Amino acid sequence: MPKPKRTLANPERAEGSCRCGAVRFDILYPALWAWHDHSAATRATTGAASMCWVGSWKKRFRLLDGADEIARHEEPGVARSFCRRCGTPVFYERARAPHVINMPRALFATRVGREPRYHAGLKEMADWAWNGETLMPLKGYPGIMIERKRRKKLPEGMF
């Protein structure tokens, strides 16, 4: 007798889209994983210090709209896809993981079922990227934060 097919306890889907909404997709909840990527390649591709990605098995992923609006850039072992209209990075695929597709976490308006607890490319992290330093409000500019000045500690017995 064949084994019954496993079903998920929470079979909902999480939907994402590019900035202009031309490319829409969804994944079966929960996502496979989520991580922060600090690599130079992601920085050069996105123009940001780092990117949070969400991974899904391709069989749990659906492209809902915008197949004709996707531009694809391939390098050895890696493919990155973007929306032709607004330029939003939408997919990241690796040859060594052919059954997985990764999407920027920020493109999902709802929870995806995984928190980004992993960090990749830390050795390549930009020296100018914010790294958790204490912040305080910048006087006169609501919503803008500035790094708190660090007081230099003088060696004991110096004065």
PDB file of C-alpha atoms in Angstrom:
ATOM      1  CA  MET A   1       0.000   0.000   0.000  1.00  0.00           C
ATOM      2  CA  PRO A   2       1.548   3.411  -0.959  1.00  0.00           C
ATOM      3  CA  LYS A   3       2.283   5.938   1.750  1.00  0.00           C
ATOM      4  CA  PRO A   4      -0.224   8.787   1.939  1.00  0.00           C
ATOM      5  CA  LYS A   5       1.116  12.089   0.635  1.00  0.00           C
ATOM      6  CA  ARG A   6       2.150  14.491   3.413  1.00  0.00           C
ATOM      7  CA  THR A   7       0.218  17.719   3.652  1.00  0.00           C
ATOM      8  CA  LEU A   8       1.213  20.899   5.418  1.00  0.00           C
ATOM      9  CA  ALA A   9      -0.557  21.986   8.565  1.00  0.00           C
ATOM     10  CA  ASN A  10      -0.650  25.578   7.264  1.00  0.00           C
ATOM     11  CA  PRO A  11      -0.999  25.471   3.449  1.00  0.00           C
ATOM     12  CA  GLU A  12      -1.306  29.216   2.898  1.00  0.00           C
ATOM     13  CA  ARG A  13       0.798  31.141   0.412  1.00  0.00           C
ATOM     14  CA  ALA A  14       2.876  34.289   0.812  1.00  0.00           C
ATOM     15  CA  GLU A  15       2.696  36.674  -2.145  1.00  0.00           C
ATOM     16  CA  GLY A  16       5.417  39.020  -3.335  1.00  0.00           C
ATOM     17  CA  SER A  17       5.864  41.504  -6.162  1.00  0.00           C
ATOM     18  CA  CYS A  18       8.335  43.930  -7.655  1.00  0.00           C
ATOM     19  CA  ARG A  19       8.052  47.649  -6.897  1.00  0.00           C
ATOM     20  CA  CYS A  20       5.760  48.437  -9.831  1.00  0.00           C
ATOM     21  CA  GLY A  21       3.673  45.253  -9.451  1.00  0.00           C
ATOM     22  CA  ALA A  22       4.348  43.950 -12.973  1.00  0.00           C
ATOM     23  CA  VAL A  23       6.025  40.777 -11.622  1.00  0.00           C
ATOM     24  CA  ARG A  24       3.972  38.894  -9.038  1.00  0.00           C
ATOM     25  CA  PHE A  25       4.752  35.544  -7.451  1.00  0.00           C
ATOM     26  CA  ASP A  26       3.977  33.483  -4.403  1.00  0.00           C
ATOM     27  CA  ILE A  27       5.455  30.666  -2.354  1.00  0.00           C
ATOM     28  CA  LEU A  28       3.890  28.016  -0.215  1.00  0.00           C
ATOM     29  CA  TYR A  29       4.188  28.957   3.460  1.00  0.00           C
ATOM     30  CA  PRO A  30       6.585  28.455   5.212  1.00  0.00           C
ATOM     31  CA  ALA A  31       9.633  29.437   3.165  1.00  0.00           C
ATOM     32  CA  LEU A  32      12.587  27.071   3.086  1.00  0.00           C
ATOM     33  CA  TRP A  33      14.964  29.586   4.688  1.00  0.00           C
ATOM     34  CA  ALA A  34      15.826  33.265   5.036  1.00  0.00           C
ATOM     35  CA  TRP A  35      19.229  34.916   5.367  1.00  0.00           C
ATOM     36  CA  HIS A  36      21.131  38.202   5.211  1.00  0.00           C
ATOM     37  CA  ASP A  37      23.686  38.372   2.395  1.00  0.00           C
ATOM     38  CA  HIS A  38      26.599  40.772   2.926  1.00  0.00           C
ATOM     39  CA  SER A  39      28.587  39.643  -0.148  1.00  0.00           C
ATOM     40  CA  ALA A  40      30.222  41.985  -2.634  1.00  0.00           C
ATOM     41  CA  ALA A  41      28.223  40.390  -5.484  1.00  0.00           C
ATOM     42  CA  THR A  42      24.886  41.155  -3.816  1.00  0.00           C
ATOM     43  CA  ARG A  43      26.067  44.653  -2.926  1.00  0.00           C
ATOM     44  CA  ALA A  44      27.056  45.346  -6.558  1.00  0.00           C
ATOM     45  CA  THR A  45      23.792  43.888  -7.879  1.00  0.00           C
ATOM     46  CA  THR A  46      21.448  45.717  -5.517  1.00  0.00           C
ATOM     47  CA  GLY A  47      23.359  48.874  -4.618  1.00  0.00           C
ATOM     48  CA  ALA A  48      22.664  48.141  -0.946  1.00  0.00           C
ATOM     49  CA  ALA A  49      25.022  47.217   1.901  1.00  0.00           C
ATOM     50  CA  SER A  50      23.250  43.852   2.231  1.00  0.00           C
ATOM     51  CA  MET A  51      20.102  42.038   1.165  1.00  0.00           C
ATOM     52  CA  CYS A  52      17.774  39.718   3.043  1.00  0.00           C
ATOM     53  CA  TRP A  53      16.769  36.735   0.880  1.00  0.00           C
ATOM     54  CA  VAL A  54      14.006  34.148   1.237  1.00  0.00           C
ATOM     55  CA  GLY A  55      14.461  30.720  -0.327  1.00  0.00           C
ATOM     56  CA  SER A  56      11.777  28.320  -1.526  1.00  0.00           C
ATOM     57  CA  TRP A  57      11.694  24.983  -3.278  1.00  0.00           C
ATOM     58  CA  LYS A  58      10.792  25.698  -6.922  1.00  0.00           C
ATOM     59  CA  LYS A  59       7.889  23.248  -6.713  1.00  0.00           C
ATOM     60  CA  ARG A  60       6.412  25.476  -3.958  1.00  0.00           C
ATOM     61  CA  PHE A  61       6.889  28.670  -6.009  1.00  0.00           C
ATOM     62  CA  ARG A  62       4.453  30.140  -8.561  1.00  0.00           C
ATOM     63  CA  LEU A  63       4.934  33.037 -10.960  1.00  0.00           C
ATOM     64  CA  LEU A  64       1.509  34.704 -10.942  1.00  0.00           C
ATOM     65  CA  ASP A  65       2.066  37.527 -13.395  1.00  0.00           C
ATOM     66  CA  GLY A  66       4.752  39.250 -15.443  1.00  0.00           C
ATOM     67  CA  ALA A  67       6.721  36.465 -17.134  1.00  0.00           C
ATOM     68  CA  ASP A  68       7.345  38.813 -20.092  1.00  0.00           C
ATOM     69  CA  GLU A  69       8.588  41.561 -17.742  1.00  0.00           C
ATOM     70  CA  ILE A  70      11.481  39.513 -16.316  1.00  0.00           C
ATOM     71  CA  ALA A  71      15.040  40.190 -17.501  1.00  0.00           C
ATOM     72  CA  ARG A  72      17.638  37.568 -16.594  1.00  0.00           C
ATOM     73  CA  HIS A  73      21.385  38.034 -16.118  1.00  0.00           C
ATOM     74  CA  GLU A  74      23.498  34.882 -15.960  1.00  0.00           C
ATOM     75  CA  GLU A  75      27.040  34.450 -14.696  1.00  0.00           C
ATOM     76  CA  PRO A  76      28.853  31.145 -14.181  1.00  0.00           C
ATOM     77  CA  GLY A  77      26.779  29.223 -11.638  1.00  0.00           C
ATOM     78  CA  VAL A  78      24.373  32.095 -10.858  1.00  0.00           C
ATOM     79  CA  ALA A  79      21.285  33.662 -12.455  1.00  0.00           C
ATOM     80  CA  ARG A  80      19.684  36.907 -11.255  1.00  0.00           C
ATOM     81  CA  SER A  81      16.337  38.120 -12.528  1.00  0.00           C
ATOM     82  CA  PHE A  82      14.949  41.671 -12.512  1.00  0.00           C
ATOM     83  CA  CYS A  83      11.731  43.430 -13.456  1.00  0.00           C
ATOM     84  CA  ARG A  84      12.227  45.107 -16.866  1.00  0.00           C
ATOM     85  CA  ARG A  85       9.910  47.985 -15.912  1.00  0.00           C
ATOM     86  CA  CYS A  86      11.184  49.072 -12.493  1.00  0.00           C
ATOM     87  CA  GLY A  87      14.539  47.249 -12.142  1.00  0.00           C
ATOM     88  CA  THR A  88      13.647  45.467  -8.905  1.00  0.00           C
ATOM     89  CA  PRO A  89      15.753  42.332  -8.299  1.00  0.00           C
ATOM     90  CA  VAL A  90      13.173  39.521  -8.073  1.00  0.00           C
ATOM     91  CA  PHE A  91      14.936  36.130  -8.229  1.00  0.00           C
ATOM     92  CA  TYR A  92      18.351  34.662  -7.465  1.00  0.00           C
ATOM     93  CA  GLU A  93      19.192  31.100  -8.541  1.00  0.00           C
ATOM     94  CA  ARG A  94      22.326  28.985  -8.163  1.00  0.00           C
ATOM     95  CA  ALA A  95      23.400  26.077 -10.358  1.00  0.00           C
ATOM     96  CA  ARG A  96      24.480  24.068  -7.314  1.00  0.00           C
ATOM     97  CA  ALA A  97      20.920  24.301  -5.886  1.00  0.00           C
ATOM     98  CA  PRO A  98      18.787  23.751  -9.017  1.00  0.00           C
ATOM     99  CA  HIS A  99      15.570  23.038  -7.099  1.00  0.00           C
ATOM    100  CA  VAL A 100      15.650  26.288  -5.075  1.00  0.00           C
ATOM    101  CA  ILE A 101      14.683  29.854  -5.959  1.00  0.00           C
ATOM    102  CA  ASN A 102      15.495  32.868  -3.773  1.00  0.00           C
ATOM    103  CA  MET A 103      13.633  36.170  -3.605  1.00  0.00           C
ATOM    104  CA  PRO A 104      14.299  39.427  -1.720  1.00  0.00           C
ATOM    105  CA  ARG A 105      12.450  39.303   1.623  1.00  0.00           C
ATOM    106  CA  ALA A 106      11.345  42.925   1.217  1.00  0.00           C
ATOM    107  CA  LEU A 107       9.133  41.988  -1.755  1.00  0.00           C
ATOM    108  CA  PHE A 108       6.715  40.113   0.519  1.00  0.00           C
ATOM    109  CA  ALA A 109       4.058  42.183   2.303  1.00  0.00           C
ATOM    110  CA  THR A 110       3.272  39.362   4.741  1.00  0.00           C
ATOM    111  CA  ARG A 111       5.177  36.839   6.812  1.00  0.00           C
ATOM    112  CA  VAL A 112       6.946  34.033   4.971  1.00  0.00           C
ATOM    113  CA  GLY A 113       7.286  31.613   7.881  1.00  0.00           C
ATOM    114  CA  ARG A 114      11.045  31.981   8.366  1.00  0.00           C
ATOM    115  CA  GLU A 115      13.065  34.623  10.169  1.00  0.00           C
ATOM    116  CA  PRO A 116      16.405  35.646   8.628  1.00  0.00           C
ATOM    117  CA  ARG A 117      18.776  34.235  11.235  1.00  0.00           C
ATOM    118  CA  TYR A 118      21.650  33.351   8.929  1.00  0.00           C
ATOM    119  CA  HIS A 119      24.336  35.724   7.633  1.00  0.00           C
ATOM    120  CA  ALA A 120      26.411  34.998   4.522  1.00  0.00           C
ATOM    121  CA  GLY A 121      29.393  36.864   3.099  1.00  0.00           C
ATOM    122  CA  LEU A 122      30.427  38.465   6.403  1.00  0.00           C
ATOM    123  CA  LYS A 123      34.076  38.483   5.343  1.00  0.00           C
ATOM    124  CA  GLU A 124      33.024  40.644   2.373  1.00  0.00           C
ATOM    125  CA  MET A 125      30.887  43.039   4.423  1.00  0.00           C
ATOM    126  CA  ALA A 126      31.492  46.678   3.504  1.00  0.00           C
ATOM    127  CA  ASP A 127      33.486  48.591   6.109  1.00  0.00           C
ATOM    128  CA  TRP A 128      30.992  51.476   5.799  1.00  0.00           C
ATOM    129  CA  ALA A 129      27.896  49.337   6.514  1.00  0.00           C
ATOM    130  CA  TRP A 130      25.995  49.946   9.746  1.00  0.00           C
ATOM    131  CA  ASN A 131      26.925  47.191  12.157  1.00  0.00           C
ATOM    132  CA  GLY A 132      24.596  47.735  15.097  1.00  0.00           C
ATOM    133  CA  GLU A 133      26.244  50.799  16.613  1.00  0.00           C
ATOM    134  CA  THR A 134      24.133  52.839  19.042  1.00  0.00           C
ATOM    135  CA  LEU A 135      21.948  55.399  17.263  1.00  0.00           C
ATOM    136  CA  MET A 136      20.218  58.534  18.465  1.00  0.00           C
ATOM    137  CA  PRO A 137      17.802  60.969  16.770  1.00  0.00           C
ATOM    138  CA  LEU A 138      19.414  63.702  14.669  1.00  0.00           C
ATOM    139  CA  LYS A 139      18.151  66.988  16.097  1.00  0.00           C
ATOM    140  CA  GLY A 140      15.868  68.841  13.699  1.00  0.00           C
ATOM    141  CA  TYR A 141      15.436  65.899  11.285  1.00  0.00           C
ATOM    142  CA  PRO A 142      12.543  63.638  12.358  1.00  0.00           C
ATOM    143  CA  GLY A 143      13.075  59.990  11.451  1.00  0.00           C
ATOM    144  CA  ILE A 144      16.826  60.379  10.859  1.00  0.00           C
ATOM    145  CA  MET A 145      19.217  58.656  13.247  1.00  0.00           C
ATOM    146  CA  ILE A 146      22.928  59.285  13.770  1.00  0.00           C
ATOM    147  CA  GLU A 147      25.618  57.191  15.404  1.00  0.00           C
ATOM    148  CA  ARG A 148      26.173  58.257  18.987  1.00  0.00           C
ATOM    149  CA  LYS A 149      29.581  59.790  19.506  1.00  0.00           C
ATOM    150  CA  ARG A 150      31.819  57.470  21.432  1.00  0.00           C
ATOM    151  CA  ARG A 151      33.702  59.007  24.291  1.00  0.00           C
ATOM    152  CA  LYS A 152      37.320  58.070  24.202  1.00  0.00           C
ATOM    153  CA  LYS A 153      38.436  56.414  27.381  1.00  0.00           C
ATOM    154  CA  LEU A 154      41.692  57.739  28.656  1.00  0.00           C
ATOM    155  CA  PRO A 155      44.117  55.301  30.206  1.00  0.00           C
ATOM    156  CA  GLU A 156      43.913  55.267  33.997  1.00  0.00           C
ATOM    157  CA  GLY A 157      46.461  57.338  35.848  1.00  0.00           C
ATOM    158  CA  MET A 158      47.065  59.629  32.894  1.00  0.00           C
ATOM    159  CA  PHE A 159      45.650  62.742  34.647  1.00  0.00           C
TER     160      PHE A 159
END
